[in-house]
Amino acid sequence: MSGDFDAMALEYHRNPKPGKLAIVATKPMANQRDLALAYSPGVAAASSAIAADPAQAAELTARANLVAVITNGTAVLGLGDIGPMAAKPVMEGKAVLFKKFAGIDCFDLELNEKDVDGLVDTIVRLEPTFGAINLEDIAAPACFEVERRCRERMKIPVFHDDQHGTAIVVGAAVLNGLKLVGKDISTVKVVSTGGGAAGIACLDLMLSLGVKRENVWLVDRIGVVHKGRNEEMNPYKDAYAQETDARVLNDVIDGADIFLGLSGAKVLKPEMLVRMADKPLVLALANPEPEIMPDVARQARPDAIIATGRSDFPNQVNNVLCFPFIFRGALDVGATTVNEEMKIAATHAMASLAQAEPSDVVAAAYVGENLRFGPDYILPKPFDPRLVIEVSSAVAKAAMESGVATRPIVDFRAYRDSLGQYVFRSGLVMKPVITKAKAAPKRIVYAEGEEPRVLRCAQVVVDDGIAHPVLLGRADVIERTIADMGLRIRIGKDVEVIEAARDLRCHNYAEVYRQLMGRRGVSPANALNVVRTQPSVFGALMVRRGEADGMVCGTSGRYGDHFNHVMDVIGLRKGVKVAGAMNGLISQKGTHFICDTYVNPDPTAEQVAEIARLAAEEVKRFGIEPKVALLSHSNFGSADTPSARKMRLAYQLIAEENPDLEVDGEMHADAALSEVLRKGVLPDSRLKGEANLLVMPTLDAANIAFNMLKIMADAQNVGPMLLGAARPVHIVTPSVTTRGLVNMTAVAVVDAQLAAPVNAAPRPPALQDGED
C-alpha cells in the first residue's frame, strides 16, 4: 500500500472516534420506569425465566443474534503472528461486515493465548454469552485442533472462517467453472499449493462435492505431500499424501484440470500452466500477489478460467460472500453446529446465484463490468443483495433437514421475506403493498422503457407476478439491451413494447390530446408531435383511455415536466382540488412519510389539509395507521406568523372533516417525533406516540427535509407517490433505483385495484420553470 493510502486508513480508524464499533441500546432508557424494567428489579423476571428454561435466552436476550469473533493473532491477514492487540482492527472490521451484510451483532475478542488447551478452555467458557463463535486468523495446525475440540464441547456453531468460508466460496467457483467447461467433478485432477487451514478445508469440501481423493495432489512449501514424508506433516496433510516419486509442483501439474493456490506469489509458472488440461480452472488466491497474475495466465492459456482473491480482477474469491450468511441462517434456527450439509447447501446456493441475472445494486456498484454468468463471472459480487436471502435460507433449511436446528422455521416463505430486511430496508414496509399487488396484477406502462433500470424492474415484476409491464420505446433497442444485460424477459410474451411514433393509435391519441388542451395554443400538428415525442404523454393517454391500468415515469427529465403532462391528460380525481407528492423514508429509526415534496410551492391551508388527507389514505395501503403531524416553526401557538396560522387552520379543517384521523399541529418536528416533548407542551394532544406522516408548510421545507433525512439517516426512499391524480400514475426522480421502481410499480398496481372509473377533473395550475 502507498503511504497516502496508509495515512487515509489510519485517519479512517481514528476519526470521528477511535475504532469501527460501538454498542447501541435497543431499548429506551428515558425515565425511571425504563431503568426499573431494564435493570433492577425488572430484570429479575427475565433471569428467572431463563433459569427455568435456558431456551428463553433466545427470546429475552441478544444471545441468539450475537457472535464472538475470536483470534489469538497468530495468522493475521498476510502479516503473520503480530499478536492479539494488533489483530483487533481486523476483528473489528469482521464484526462490521457481520452487521452490514447480515444484521448480526458481534463482540471481537482478542485472546493472549497460544496454547491450544488454554485457548480452547477460554472459548468454551464463553458459550453462555454467544449464539455462535467465529474463529479468525489462528495459525495452522493449531486452528484445526481448536475448532475440533471446541465443536466437541460446545452446543453452538463454532466456525473457523479462514477454513470453511474460503472453502465454500472456492467450492462455488469450482462448481460453476466446471459447469462452463463441461467437466465432471468426479474425474477432474486437482493440484493445490495450500497446506494451511484454508487449503486443507478447500480440499475437504471438494471431496464432499464429488472430487476423488486419489485425484488430489497437495504441494506445500516443502514440496509434494507424499507417503513417507515426515517434514512439516500433520494428520490433516497426511490425508492427502500420495504414493509417488513426484517431489515438486512441476512434477504433478501435467494434465491438471484445477489449480488451487493458497500459497505465495508467482508459484505457478506460465510454462506449467501450458501443461495443464484443456480449459483449466485456475484459482490463484494468494494476496496481495497471486500465484500467477491473470494477464500472464491469460496470455499462456486463453482458454483458462481464472479467479483470484483480489477485487481488481474478475472472479474474486472473498469470504464475505458467505460467512455473514452462514451465521445468519445458523442463528435463525438455533443450530448447534455448522455441519457439512450446511456448508454444501451454502456452496450450491452461491453457485446458483452467480448464474442468475445481476441485480441493480450489483450493476450500479460494478459499472462497466460483464456481470453475466461466464468465464469472468463465476461468483456473485460481494455486494449482491440476494446473498443473504439465498445463502442464509439454504443454510437454515439444511440445518433443519440434518437435525441440528433447535428452533426450526415454520413458515419458510415468510422467513425468506424477512431476510430481505437486511438488504432492502423497504422490504417489510412494502410487503403489504406487494402482497396485494400480486393478488391482482395490472397493466403498468413505463414511459422510459429503454432505460436499463426499467428493464430490470420489468424482470422483477414479471418474476414476482406484481404487474404486466408495457414498455414505451424502440423494440430493437429494448431487445438488444435485454440481451446485453442477460435478462430473461421476452418481448411479446413477458412484456409488451410500444413504439409511440409507429403506433397506429398515434393519430387518435393526438386528437384526444388536442381536445384536452383546448384553447392553449396546441394545433393538430403540435399535438401529434407531443404524442410521438413525449412518452409520459403517450403513457398517460393509454391510462386515460383504459388501455393501461397505471403508469410509472420520471427516470429521466424534470419532475415538473412529467407532472404537467400527467395533469394535462389525467387530471385530478373527482372531488379533489389539489395534487401532491409524498415520499416514504425507511431508516433504522423507523418509517416516516413526508409531503408535499415536489408539487405545491406554498399551499394554502385548504390545500395542506387535502394533501394530508390524501397522504393518510396512501399510508394506510402500507398497512400503517397514519399519525399525522402538521409541522411548523411554531409549536401549538408559540408564534403567529402567516405560515403558523396556515398550519393551524389546516389542523382545524382536518379535525372537522376527518375526526377519526389521528392528527395534530402546528408543531415542531421534535415534538412530532417525541411524545415526551409533545406532552410537555400540549398534554391533551390528539396525536399519540410518534408521528409517521409529516406534512410540511411549503415545498421548500418538505423537499429539503426529505433529501437531508435521506442522506443523514441513510434512509431507503419509497416514492415520490403522486397524490390526487384521477388515475394511478407515479412520477419518480432520475436517482431512482430498480428497487425503487419495483416499489412504485406495486403502489401503482394497488392504486389501480382501488381506482374509480375515469372522471378527470380540470388540471391544477402548471408547475413553473425552475420548480421540480
PDB file of N, CA, C and O in Angstrom, residues 444-459 469-483 485 487 489 491 495-500 533-536 538-539 542 551-556 562 732 738 741:
ATOM      1  N   ILE A 444     -49.137  -2.057 -16.245  1.00  0.00           N
ATOM      2  CA  ILE A 444     -48.468  -0.808 -15.891  1.00  0.00           C
ATOM      3  C   ILE A 444     -47.556  -0.415 -17.042  1.00  0.00           C
ATOM      4  O   ILE A 444     -46.702  -1.208 -17.470  1.00  0.00           O
ATOM      5  N   VAL A 445     -47.719   0.806 -17.532  1.00  0.00           N
ATOM      6  CA  VAL A 445     -46.895   1.296 -18.630  1.00  0.00           C
ATOM      7  C   VAL A 445     -45.724   2.092 -18.056  1.00  0.00           C
ATOM      8  O   VAL A 445     -45.887   2.877 -17.114  1.00  0.00           O
ATOM      9  N   TYR A 446     -44.544   1.834 -18.608  1.00  0.00           N
ATOM     10  CA  TYR A 446     -43.326   2.544 -18.206  1.00  0.00           C
ATOM     11  C   TYR A 446     -42.933   3.467 -19.345  1.00  0.00           C
ATOM     12  O   TYR A 446     -42.639   3.017 -20.462  1.00  0.00           O
ATOM     13  N   ALA A 447     -42.932   4.771 -19.066  1.00  0.00           N
ATOM     14  CA  ALA A 447     -42.690   5.746 -20.132  1.00  0.00           C
ATOM     15  C   ALA A 447     -41.278   5.618 -20.706  1.00  0.00           C
ATOM     16  O   ALA A 447     -41.080   5.787 -21.910  1.00  0.00           O
ATOM     17  N   GLU A 448     -40.306   5.332 -19.849  1.00  0.00           N
ATOM     18  CA  GLU A 448     -38.909   5.225 -20.306  1.00  0.00           C
ATOM     19  C   GLU A 448     -38.521   3.754 -20.427  1.00  0.00           C
ATOM     20  O   GLU A 448     -37.700   3.227 -19.671  1.00  0.00           O
ATOM     21  N   GLY A 449     -39.117   3.065 -21.394  1.00  0.00           N
ATOM     22  CA  GLY A 449     -38.962   1.617 -21.496  1.00  0.00           C
ATOM     23  C   GLY A 449     -37.602   1.136 -21.922  1.00  0.00           C
ATOM     24  O   GLY A 449     -37.291  -0.051 -21.782  1.00  0.00           O
ATOM     25  N   GLU A 450     -36.762   2.018 -22.446  1.00  0.00           N
ATOM     26  CA  GLU A 450     -35.418   1.600 -22.867  1.00  0.00           C
ATOM     27  C   GLU A 450     -34.394   1.693 -21.735  1.00  0.00           C
ATOM     28  O   GLU A 450     -33.285   1.182 -21.857  1.00  0.00           O
ATOM     29  N   GLU A 451     -34.763   2.333 -20.653  1.00  0.00           N
ATOM     30  CA  GLU A 451     -33.862   2.561 -19.526  1.00  0.00           C
ATOM     31  C   GLU A 451     -33.519   1.226 -18.845  1.00  0.00           C
ATOM     32  O   GLU A 451     -34.405   0.424 -18.518  1.00  0.00           O
ATOM     33  N   PRO A 452     -32.216   0.926 -18.629  1.00  0.00           N
ATOM     34  CA  PRO A 452     -31.827  -0.348 -18.012  1.00  0.00           C
ATOM     35  C   PRO A 452     -32.497  -0.624 -16.668  1.00  0.00           C
ATOM     36  O   PRO A 452     -32.874  -1.754 -16.374  1.00  0.00           O
ATOM     37  N   ARG A 453     -32.649   0.427 -15.840  1.00  0.00           N
ATOM     38  CA  ARG A 453     -33.305   0.192 -14.551  1.00  0.00           C
ATOM     39  C   ARG A 453     -34.750  -0.242 -14.737  1.00  0.00           C
ATOM     40  O   ARG A 453     -35.273  -1.078 -13.982  1.00  0.00           O
ATOM     41  N   VAL A 454     -35.414   0.325 -15.739  1.00  0.00           N
ATOM     42  CA  VAL A 454     -36.793  -0.061 -16.022  1.00  0.00           C
ATOM     43  C   VAL A 454     -36.857  -1.513 -16.476  1.00  0.00           C
ATOM     44  O   VAL A 454     -37.756  -2.272 -16.083  1.00  0.00           O
ATOM     45  N   LEU A 455     -35.888  -1.930 -17.278  1.00  0.00           N
ATOM     46  CA  LEU A 455     -35.883  -3.306 -17.766  1.00  0.00           C
ATOM     47  C   LEU A 455     -35.601  -4.285 -16.629  1.00  0.00           C
ATOM     48  O   LEU A 455     -36.199  -5.364 -16.566  1.00  0.00           O
ATOM     49  N   ARG A 456     -34.713  -3.918 -15.725  1.00  0.00           N
ATOM     50  CA  ARG A 456     -34.502  -4.778 -14.558  1.00  0.00           C
ATOM     51  C   ARG A 456     -35.765  -4.836 -13.706  1.00  0.00           C
ATOM     52  O   ARG A 456     -36.133  -5.893 -13.174  1.00  0.00           O
ATOM     53  N   CYS A 457     -36.398  -3.708 -13.567  1.00  0.00           N
ATOM     54  CA  CYS A 457     -37.666  -3.665 -12.833  1.00  0.00           C
ATOM     55  C   CYS A 457     -38.687  -4.587 -13.498  1.00  0.00           C
ATOM     56  O   CYS A 457     -39.390  -5.349 -12.822  1.00  0.00           O
ATOM     57  N   ALA A 458     -38.777  -4.519 -14.823  1.00  0.00           N
ATOM     58  CA  ALA A 458     -39.718  -5.375 -15.545  1.00  0.00           C
ATOM     59  C   ALA A 458     -39.430  -6.846 -15.274  1.00  0.00           C
ATOM     60  O   ALA A 458     -40.355  -7.650 -15.098  1.00  0.00           O
ATOM     61  N   GLN A 459     -38.142  -7.209 -15.228  1.00  0.00           N
ATOM     62  CA  GLN A 459     -37.783  -8.597 -14.938  1.00  0.00           C
ATOM     63  C   GLN A 459     -38.282  -9.000 -13.553  1.00  0.00           C
ATOM     64  O   GLN A 459     -38.848 -10.084 -13.369  1.00  0.00           O
ATOM     65  N   PRO A 469     -45.920  -5.623 -17.437  1.00  0.00           N
ATOM     66  CA  PRO A 469     -45.242  -4.412 -17.917  1.00  0.00           C
ATOM     67  C   PRO A 469     -45.543  -4.095 -19.387  1.00  0.00           C
ATOM     68  O   PRO A 469     -45.572  -4.992 -20.238  1.00  0.00           O
ATOM     69  N   VAL A 470     -45.742  -2.804 -19.645  1.00  0.00           N
ATOM     70  CA  VAL A 470     -45.851  -2.278 -21.000  1.00  0.00           C
ATOM     71  C   VAL A 470     -44.751  -1.244 -21.146  1.00  0.00           C
ATOM     72  O   VAL A 470     -44.711  -0.259 -20.398  1.00  0.00           O
ATOM     73  N   LEU A 471     -43.825  -1.467 -22.070  1.00  0.00           N
ATOM     74  CA  LEU A 471     -42.651  -0.612 -22.209  1.00  0.00           C
ATOM     75  C   LEU A 471     -42.788   0.287 -23.423  1.00  0.00           C
ATOM     76  O   LEU A 471     -43.025  -0.194 -24.539  1.00  0.00           O
ATOM     77  N   LEU A 472     -42.636   1.594 -23.227  1.00  0.00           N
ATOM     78  CA  LEU A 472     -42.619   2.529 -24.340  1.00  0.00           C
ATOM     79  C   LEU A 472     -41.179   2.725 -24.785  1.00  0.00           C
ATOM     80  O   LEU A 472     -40.309   3.077 -23.983  1.00  0.00           O
ATOM     81  N   GLY A 473     -40.926   2.474 -26.062  1.00  0.00           N
ATOM     82  CA  GLY A 473     -39.566   2.611 -26.574  1.00  0.00           C
ATOM     83  C   GLY A 473     -39.390   1.841 -27.862  1.00  0.00           C
ATOM     84  O   GLY A 473     -40.326   1.213 -28.376  1.00  0.00           O
ATOM     85  N   ARG A 474     -38.192   1.884 -28.386  1.00  0.00           N
ATOM     86  CA  ARG A 474     -37.881   1.200 -29.645  1.00  0.00           C
ATOM     87  C   ARG A 474     -37.624  -0.278 -29.372  1.00  0.00           C
ATOM     88  O   ARG A 474     -36.769  -0.622 -28.564  1.00  0.00           O
ATOM     89  N   ALA A 475     -38.338  -1.122 -30.069  1.00  0.00           N
ATOM     90  CA  ALA A 475     -38.259  -2.554 -29.809  1.00  0.00           C
ATOM     91  C   ALA A 475     -36.856  -3.095 -30.004  1.00  0.00           C
ATOM     92  O   ALA A 475     -36.386  -3.927 -29.214  1.00  0.00           O
ATOM     93  N   ASP A 476     -36.157  -2.637 -31.053  1.00  0.00           N
ATOM     94  CA  ASP A 476     -34.827  -3.167 -31.308  1.00  0.00           C
ATOM     95  C   ASP A 476     -33.849  -2.770 -30.207  1.00  0.00           C
ATOM     96  O   ASP A 476     -33.002  -3.570 -29.777  1.00  0.00           O
ATOM     97  N   VAL A 477     -33.987  -1.537 -29.712  1.00  0.00           N
ATOM     98  CA  VAL A 477     -33.114  -1.083 -28.626  1.00  0.00           C
ATOM     99  C   VAL A 477     -33.415  -1.860 -27.349  1.00  0.00           C
ATOM    100  O   VAL A 477     -32.497  -2.313 -26.642  1.00  0.00           O
ATOM    101  N   ILE A 478     -34.683  -2.035 -27.046  1.00  0.00           N
ATOM    102  CA  ILE A 478     -35.071  -2.761 -25.833  1.00  0.00           C
ATOM    103  C   ILE A 478     -34.597  -4.211 -25.904  1.00  0.00           C
ATOM    104  O   ILE A 478     -34.045  -4.750 -24.943  1.00  0.00           O
ATOM    105  N   GLU A 479     -34.793  -4.837 -27.052  1.00  0.00           N
ATOM    106  CA  GLU A 479     -34.379  -6.235 -27.194  1.00  0.00           C
ATOM    107  C   GLU A 479     -32.860  -6.375 -27.058  1.00  0.00           C
ATOM    108  O   GLU A 479     -32.365  -7.299 -26.404  1.00  0.00           O
ATOM    109  N   ARG A 480     -32.119  -5.455 -27.640  1.00  0.00           N
ATOM    110  CA  ARG A 480     -30.667  -5.502 -27.547  1.00  0.00           C
ATOM    111  C   ARG A 480     -30.203  -5.274 -26.102  1.00  0.00           C
ATOM    112  O   ARG A 480     -29.289  -5.957 -25.610  1.00  0.00           O
ATOM    113  N   THR A 481     -30.836  -4.341 -25.422  1.00  0.00           N
ATOM    114  CA  THR A 481     -30.461  -4.066 -24.028  1.00  0.00           C
ATOM    115  C   THR A 481     -30.790  -5.248 -23.129  1.00  0.00           C
ATOM    116  O   THR A 481     -30.009  -5.596 -22.236  1.00  0.00           O
ATOM    117  N   ILE A 482     -31.921  -5.885 -23.360  1.00  0.00           N
ATOM    118  CA  ILE A 482     -32.285  -7.082 -22.593  1.00  0.00           C
ATOM    119  C   ILE A 482     -31.210  -8.153 -22.766  1.00  0.00           C
ATOM    120  O   ILE A 482     -30.775  -8.782 -21.798  1.00  0.00           O
ATOM    121  N   ALA A 483     -30.773  -8.350 -24.005  1.00  0.00           N
ATOM    122  CA  ALA A 483     -29.741  -9.364 -24.275  1.00  0.00           C
ATOM    123  C   ALA A 483     -28.416  -8.984 -23.623  1.00  0.00           C
ATOM    124  O   ALA A 483     -27.753  -9.831 -23.009  1.00  0.00           O
ATOM    125  N   MET A 485     -27.887  -7.234 -21.043  1.00  0.00           N
ATOM    126  CA  MET A 485     -27.971  -7.306 -19.587  1.00  0.00           C
ATOM    127  C   MET A 485     -28.185  -8.736 -19.084  1.00  0.00           C
ATOM    128  O   MET A 485     -28.143  -8.981 -17.875  1.00  0.00           O
ATOM    129  N   LEU A 487     -30.959 -10.453 -19.224  1.00  0.00           N
ATOM    130  CA  LEU A 487     -32.286 -10.641 -18.639  1.00  0.00           C
ATOM    131  C   LEU A 487     -33.040 -11.736 -19.386  1.00  0.00           C
ATOM    132  O   LEU A 487     -32.698 -12.105 -20.506  1.00  0.00           O
ATOM    133  N   ILE A 489     -36.622 -11.734 -19.684  1.00  0.00           N
ATOM    134  CA  ILE A 489     -37.933 -11.324 -20.192  1.00  0.00           C
ATOM    135  C   ILE A 489     -37.940 -11.337 -21.721  1.00  0.00           C
ATOM    136  O   ILE A 489     -36.945 -11.032 -22.354  1.00  0.00           O
ATOM    137  N   ILE A 491     -39.996 -10.094 -25.225  1.00  0.00           N
ATOM    138  CA  ILE A 491     -40.973  -9.178 -25.809  1.00  0.00           C
ATOM    139  C   ILE A 491     -42.093  -9.993 -26.448  1.00  0.00           C
ATOM    140  O   ILE A 491     -41.849 -10.960 -27.169  1.00  0.00           O
ATOM    141  N   VAL A 495     -43.395  -9.112 -21.679  1.00  0.00           N
ATOM    142  CA  VAL A 495     -43.624  -7.660 -21.702  1.00  0.00           C
ATOM    143  C   VAL A 495     -44.143  -7.246 -23.071  1.00  0.00           C
ATOM    144  O   VAL A 495     -43.846  -7.885 -24.082  1.00  0.00           O
ATOM    145  N   GLU A 496     -44.906  -6.178 -23.078  1.00  0.00           N
ATOM    146  CA  GLU A 496     -45.369  -5.582 -24.330  1.00  0.00           C
ATOM    147  C   GLU A 496     -44.533  -4.343 -24.597  1.00  0.00           C
ATOM    148  O   GLU A 496     -44.230  -3.578 -23.671  1.00  0.00           O
ATOM    149  N   VAL A 497     -44.141  -4.161 -25.847  1.00  0.00           N
ATOM    150  CA  VAL A 497     -43.368  -2.979 -26.235  1.00  0.00           C
ATOM    151  C   VAL A 497     -44.172  -2.166 -27.241  1.00  0.00           C
ATOM    152  O   VAL A 497     -44.716  -2.722 -28.202  1.00  0.00           O
ATOM    153  N   ILE A 498     -44.241  -0.869 -27.014  1.00  0.00           N
ATOM    154  CA  ILE A 498     -44.972   0.039 -27.904  1.00  0.00           C
ATOM    155  C   ILE A 498     -44.043   1.154 -28.348  1.00  0.00           C
ATOM    156  O   ILE A 498     -43.427   1.824 -27.512  1.00  0.00           O
ATOM    157  N   GLU A 499     -43.919   1.309 -29.662  1.00  0.00           N
ATOM    158  CA  GLU A 499     -43.157   2.423 -30.232  1.00  0.00           C
ATOM    159  C   GLU A 499     -44.167   3.511 -30.599  1.00  0.00           C
ATOM    160  O   GLU A 499     -44.898   3.380 -31.575  1.00  0.00           O
ATOM    161  N   ALA A 500     -44.183   4.570 -29.804  1.00  0.00           N
ATOM    162  CA  ALA A 500     -45.222   5.597 -29.955  1.00  0.00           C
ATOM    163  C   ALA A 500     -45.278   6.163 -31.363  1.00  0.00           C
ATOM    164  O   ALA A 500     -46.362   6.338 -31.935  1.00  0.00           O
ATOM    165  N   THR A 533     -43.374  12.249 -29.304  1.00  0.00           N
ATOM    166  CA  THR A 533     -42.047  12.506 -28.724  1.00  0.00           C
ATOM    167  C   THR A 533     -42.014  12.562 -27.203  1.00  0.00           C
ATOM    168  O   THR A 533     -40.931  12.560 -26.619  1.00  0.00           O
ATOM    169  N   GLN A 534     -43.165  12.625 -26.551  1.00  0.00           N
ATOM    170  CA  GLN A 534     -43.211  12.709 -25.088  1.00  0.00           C
ATOM    171  C   GLN A 534     -43.823  11.429 -24.525  1.00  0.00           C
ATOM    172  O   GLN A 534     -45.054  11.297 -24.474  1.00  0.00           O
ATOM    173  N   PRO A 535     -43.009  10.472 -24.123  1.00  0.00           N
ATOM    174  CA  PRO A 535     -43.548   9.191 -23.664  1.00  0.00           C
ATOM    175  C   PRO A 535     -44.527   9.307 -22.501  1.00  0.00           C
ATOM    176  O   PRO A 535     -45.463   8.522 -22.402  1.00  0.00           O
ATOM    177  N   SER A 536     -44.296  10.281 -21.608  1.00  0.00           N
ATOM    178  CA  SER A 536     -45.211  10.394 -20.473  1.00  0.00           C
ATOM    179  C   SER A 536     -46.592  10.854 -20.915  1.00  0.00           C
ATOM    180  O   SER A 536     -47.597  10.539 -20.273  1.00  0.00           O
ATOM    181  N   PHE A 538     -47.903   9.983 -23.994  1.00  0.00           N
ATOM    182  CA  PHE A 538     -48.466   8.782 -24.621  1.00  0.00           C
ATOM    183  C   PHE A 538     -48.928   7.798 -23.548  1.00  0.00           C
ATOM    184  O   PHE A 538     -50.029   7.243 -23.624  1.00  0.00           O
ATOM    185  N   GLY A 539     -48.086   7.583 -22.538  1.00  0.00           N
ATOM    186  CA  GLY A 539     -48.456   6.649 -21.475  1.00  0.00           C
ATOM    187  C   GLY A 539     -49.668   7.124 -20.701  1.00  0.00           C
ATOM    188  O   GLY A 539     -50.549   6.319 -20.358  1.00  0.00           O
ATOM    189  N   MET A 542     -52.723   6.368 -22.656  1.00  0.00           N
ATOM    190  CA  MET A 542     -53.070   4.949 -22.538  1.00  0.00           C
ATOM    191  C   MET A 542     -53.864   4.698 -21.254  1.00  0.00           C
ATOM    192  O   MET A 542     -54.868   3.983 -21.255  1.00  0.00           O
ATOM    193  N   MET A 551     -49.335   4.045 -14.663  1.00  0.00           N
ATOM    194  CA  MET A 551     -48.080   4.418 -15.314  1.00  0.00           C
ATOM    195  C   MET A 551     -47.045   4.791 -14.268  1.00  0.00           C
ATOM    196  O   MET A 551     -47.363   5.380 -13.224  1.00  0.00           O
ATOM    197  N   VAL A 552     -45.773   4.460 -14.586  1.00  0.00           N
ATOM    198  CA  VAL A 552     -44.620   4.925 -13.821  1.00  0.00           C
ATOM    199  C   VAL A 552     -43.686   5.626 -14.802  1.00  0.00           C
ATOM    200  O   VAL A 552     -43.334   5.061 -15.843  1.00  0.00           O
ATOM    201  N   CYS A 553     -43.313   6.853 -14.487  1.00  0.00           N
ATOM    202  CA  CYS A 553     -42.431   7.614 -15.369  1.00  0.00           C
ATOM    203  C   CYS A 553     -41.488   8.453 -14.526  1.00  0.00           C
ATOM    204  O   CYS A 553     -41.605   8.498 -13.304  1.00  0.00           O
ATOM    205  N   GLY A 554     -40.528   9.121 -15.189  1.00  0.00           N
ATOM    206  CA  GLY A 554     -39.671  10.066 -14.484  1.00  0.00           C
ATOM    207  C   GLY A 554     -38.232   9.643 -14.290  1.00  0.00           C
ATOM    208  O   GLY A 554     -37.482  10.366 -13.630  1.00  0.00           O
ATOM    209  N   THR A 555     -37.807   8.500 -14.856  1.00  0.00           N
ATOM    210  CA  THR A 555     -36.400   8.110 -14.680  1.00  0.00           C
ATOM    211  C   THR A 555     -35.447   9.062 -15.387  1.00  0.00           C
ATOM    212  O   THR A 555     -34.244   9.055 -15.133  1.00  0.00           O
ATOM    213  N   SER A 556     -35.972   9.862 -16.298  1.00  0.00           N
ATOM    214  CA  SER A 556     -35.174  10.924 -16.917  1.00  0.00           C
ATOM    215  C   SER A 556     -36.049  12.154 -17.055  1.00  0.00           C
ATOM    216  O   SER A 556     -37.275  12.069 -17.089  1.00  0.00           O
ATOM    217  N   HIS A 562     -42.927  16.162 -16.279  1.00  0.00           N
ATOM    218  CA  HIS A 562     -43.778  14.969 -16.235  1.00  0.00           C
ATOM    219  C   HIS A 562     -45.102  15.281 -15.533  1.00  0.00           C
ATOM    220  O   HIS A 562     -46.171  14.829 -15.968  1.00  0.00           O
ATOM    221  N   VAL A 732     -41.434   9.203 -10.656  1.00  0.00           N
ATOM    222  CA  VAL A 732     -40.218   9.034  -9.854  1.00  0.00           C
ATOM    223  C   VAL A 732     -39.222  10.129 -10.227  1.00  0.00           C
ATOM    224  O   VAL A 732     -39.524  11.015 -11.026  1.00  0.00           O
ATOM    225  N   THR A 738     -33.634   0.458  -9.260  1.00  0.00           N
ATOM    226  CA  THR A 738     -34.564  -0.562  -9.733  1.00  0.00           C
ATOM    227  C   THR A 738     -35.511  -0.978  -8.621  1.00  0.00           C
ATOM    228  O   THR A 738     -36.714  -1.141  -8.843  1.00  0.00           O
ATOM    229  N   LEU A 741     -38.201   1.480  -8.385  1.00  0.00           N
ATOM    230  CA  LEU A 741     -39.179   1.320  -9.461  1.00  0.00           C
ATOM    231  C   LEU A 741     -40.123   0.153  -9.178  1.00  0.00           C
ATOM    232  O   LEU A 741     -41.328   0.236  -9.444  1.00  0.00           O
TER     233      LEU A 741
END
